[in-house]
């Protein structure tokens, strides 16, 4: 599953209390998925990912924020949207592990 593309935003599972590692692979973080810039921008336009997050800057989503995002998706009825569906898969992996996510931009 770990098929990394340097032009993608890569998401990894990370405990909310874990310090941000410089290199996810060296810290043993589990790869959760990736988004391209087009999908990321679409998620921001639809109000799913806050505009304070930047595609080209690493950022974290803690478990509380992941739950908020999942609720927003449900409230807006966007579960079947293609871009959102890809992101839901990433969120589900984190939720199932009861962990947050960290996004690395290459």
mmCIF file of C-alpha atoms in Angstrom:
data_model
loop_
_atom_site.group_PDB
_atom_site.id
_atom_site.type_symbol
_atom_site.label_atom_id
_atom_site.label_comp_id
_atom_site.label_asym_id
_atom_site.label_seq_id
_atom_site.Cartn_x
_atom_site.Cartn_y
_atom_site.Cartn_z
ATOM 1 C CA UNK A 1 0.000 0.000 0.000
ATOM 2 C CA UNK A 2 2.899 2.374 0.610
ATOM 3 C CA UNK A 3 3.245 3.855 -2.839
ATOM 4 C CA UNK A 4 4.679 7.317 -2.375
ATOM 5 C CA UNK A 5 4.584 9.994 -5.030
ATOM 6 C CA UNK A 6 6.782 13.039 -4.340
ATOM 7 C CA UNK A 7 4.081 15.445 -5.568
ATOM 8 C CA UNK A 8 1.507 14.160 -3.104
ATOM 9 C CA UNK A 9 0.557 15.077 0.438
ATOM 10 C CA UNK A 10 1.311 11.918 2.448
ATOM 11 C CA UNK A 11 -0.690 11.090 5.586
ATOM 12 C CA UNK A 12 0.618 8.911 8.410
ATOM 13 C CA UNK A 13 -0.980 7.623 11.599
ATOM 14 C CA UNK A 14 0.423 9.335 14.700
ATOM 15 C CA UNK A 15 -0.612 9.363 18.338
ATOM 16 C CA UNK A 16 -1.832 12.771 19.476
ATOM 17 C CA UNK A 17 0.902 12.926 22.127
ATOM 18 C CA UNK A 18 3.770 11.786 19.902
ATOM 19 C CA UNK A 19 6.364 14.398 18.970
ATOM 20 C CA UNK A 20 6.531 15.181 15.248
ATOM 21 C CA UNK A 21 9.328 13.132 13.686
ATOM 22 C CA UNK A 22 11.405 14.621 10.875
ATOM 23 C CA UNK A 23 11.058 11.460 8.797
ATOM 24 C CA UNK A 24 7.898 9.349 9.174
ATOM 25 C CA UNK A 25 9.502 6.169 7.855
ATOM 26 C CA UNK A 26 12.352 6.316 10.398
ATOM 27 C CA UNK A 27 9.856 6.808 13.241
ATOM 28 C CA UNK A 28 7.881 3.745 12.148
ATOM 29 C CA UNK A 29 4.713 5.699 11.349
ATOM 30 C CA UNK A 30 2.075 3.789 9.403
ATOM 31 C CA UNK A 31 1.208 5.233 5.985
ATOM 32 C CA UNK A 32 -2.532 6.035 5.755
ATOM 33 C CA UNK A 33 -2.871 7.496 2.266
ATOM 34 C CA UNK A 34 -2.238 10.547 0.135
ATOM 35 C CA UNK A 35 -3.956 13.419 -1.631
ATOM 36 C CA UNK A 36 -2.939 15.416 -4.654
ATOM 37 C CA UNK A 37 -3.151 19.207 -4.702
ATOM 38 C CA UNK A 38 -6.359 19.235 -6.729
ATOM 39 C CA UNK A 39 -8.189 17.011 -4.228
ATOM 40 C CA UNK A 40 -6.782 18.991 -1.273
ATOM 41 C CA UNK A 41 -7.968 22.298 -2.796
ATOM 42 C CA UNK A 42 -11.386 20.789 -3.482
ATOM 43 C CA UNK A 43 -11.664 19.686 0.164
ATOM 44 C CA UNK A 44 -10.814 23.207 1.301
ATOM 45 C CA UNK A 45 -13.356 24.797 -1.068
ATOM 46 C CA UNK A 46 -16.029 22.449 0.298
ATOM 47 C CA UNK A 47 -15.139 23.369 3.888
ATOM 48 C CA UNK A 48 -13.822 19.927 4.834
ATOM 49 C CA UNK A 49 -10.184 20.930 5.427
ATOM 50 C CA UNK A 50 -9.673 24.310 7.105
ATOM 51 C CA UNK A 51 -7.925 26.978 5.049
ATOM 52 C CA UNK A 52 -5.299 27.356 7.800
ATOM 53 C CA UNK A 53 -3.760 24.107 6.522
ATOM 54 C CA UNK A 54 -1.399 24.452 3.581
ATOM 55 C CA UNK A 55 -0.710 21.740 1.001
ATOM 56 C CA UNK A 56 2.995 22.597 0.961
ATOM 57 C CA UNK A 57 3.488 22.686 4.749
ATOM 58 C CA UNK A 58 3.446 19.699 7.101
ATOM 59 C CA UNK A 59 0.467 19.663 9.483
ATOM 60 C CA UNK A 60 -1.352 17.474 12.005
ATOM 61 C CA UNK A 61 -4.959 16.490 12.553
ATOM 62 C CA UNK A 62 -5.562 15.238 16.093
ATOM 63 C CA UNK A 63 -8.298 12.735 16.947
ATOM 64 C CA UNK A 64 -10.751 15.470 18.042
ATOM 65 C CA UNK A 65 -10.300 17.355 14.758
ATOM 66 C CA UNK A 66 -10.708 14.143 12.751
ATOM 67 C CA UNK A 67 -14.054 13.548 14.497
ATOM 68 C CA UNK A 68 -15.106 17.135 13.691
ATOM 69 C CA UNK A 69 -14.166 16.671 10.017
ATOM 70 C CA UNK A 70 -16.078 13.387 9.837
ATOM 71 C CA UNK A 71 -19.136 15.131 11.329
ATOM 72 C CA UNK A 72 -18.881 17.993 8.829
ATOM 73 C CA UNK A 73 -18.817 15.474 5.968
ATOM 74 C CA UNK A 74 -21.939 13.766 7.362
ATOM 75 C CA UNK A 75 -23.741 17.058 8.010
ATOM 76 C CA UNK A 76 -23.071 18.250 4.456
ATOM 77 C CA UNK A 77 -24.020 14.850 2.995
ATOM 78 C CA UNK A 78 -20.806 14.665 0.989
ATOM 79 C CA UNK A 79 -19.860 11.023 1.647
ATOM 80 C CA UNK A 80 -20.200 10.095 -2.031
ATOM 81 C CA UNK A 81 -18.085 12.981 -3.368
ATOM 82 C CA UNK A 82 -14.991 11.517 -5.084
ATOM 83 C CA UNK A 83 -12.383 13.765 -3.437
ATOM 84 C CA UNK A 84 -14.046 13.448 -0.067
ATOM 85 C CA UNK A 85 -14.372 9.686 -0.395
ATOM 86 C CA UNK A 86 -10.583 9.376 -0.782
ATOM 87 C CA UNK A 87 -10.084 11.522 2.307
ATOM 88 C CA UNK A 88 -12.699 9.529 4.271
ATOM 89 C CA UNK A 89 -10.607 6.404 3.699
ATOM 90 C CA UNK A 90 -7.597 8.147 5.276
ATOM 91 C CA UNK A 91 -9.719 9.438 8.177
ATOM 92 C CA UNK A 92 -11.198 5.963 8.751
ATOM 93 C CA UNK A 93 -7.744 4.424 9.120
ATOM 94 C CA UNK A 94 -6.871 6.971 11.812
ATOM 95 C CA UNK A 95 -10.249 6.598 13.550
ATOM 96 C CA UNK A 96 -9.960 2.807 13.627
ATOM 97 C CA UNK A 97 -6.549 3.123 15.300
ATOM 98 C CA UNK A 98 -7.841 5.887 17.611
ATOM 99 C CA UNK A 99 -4.969 8.091 16.476
ATOM 100 C CA UNK A 100 -4.385 11.373 14.728
ATOM 101 C CA UNK A 101 -2.821 12.023 11.354
ATOM 102 C CA UNK A 102 0.257 13.888 10.286
ATOM 103 C CA UNK A 103 0.610 15.160 6.724
ATOM 104 C CA UNK A 104 3.991 15.537 5.075
ATOM 105 C CA UNK A 105 4.396 17.610 1.956
ATOM 106 C CA UNK A 106 7.330 16.764 -0.288
#
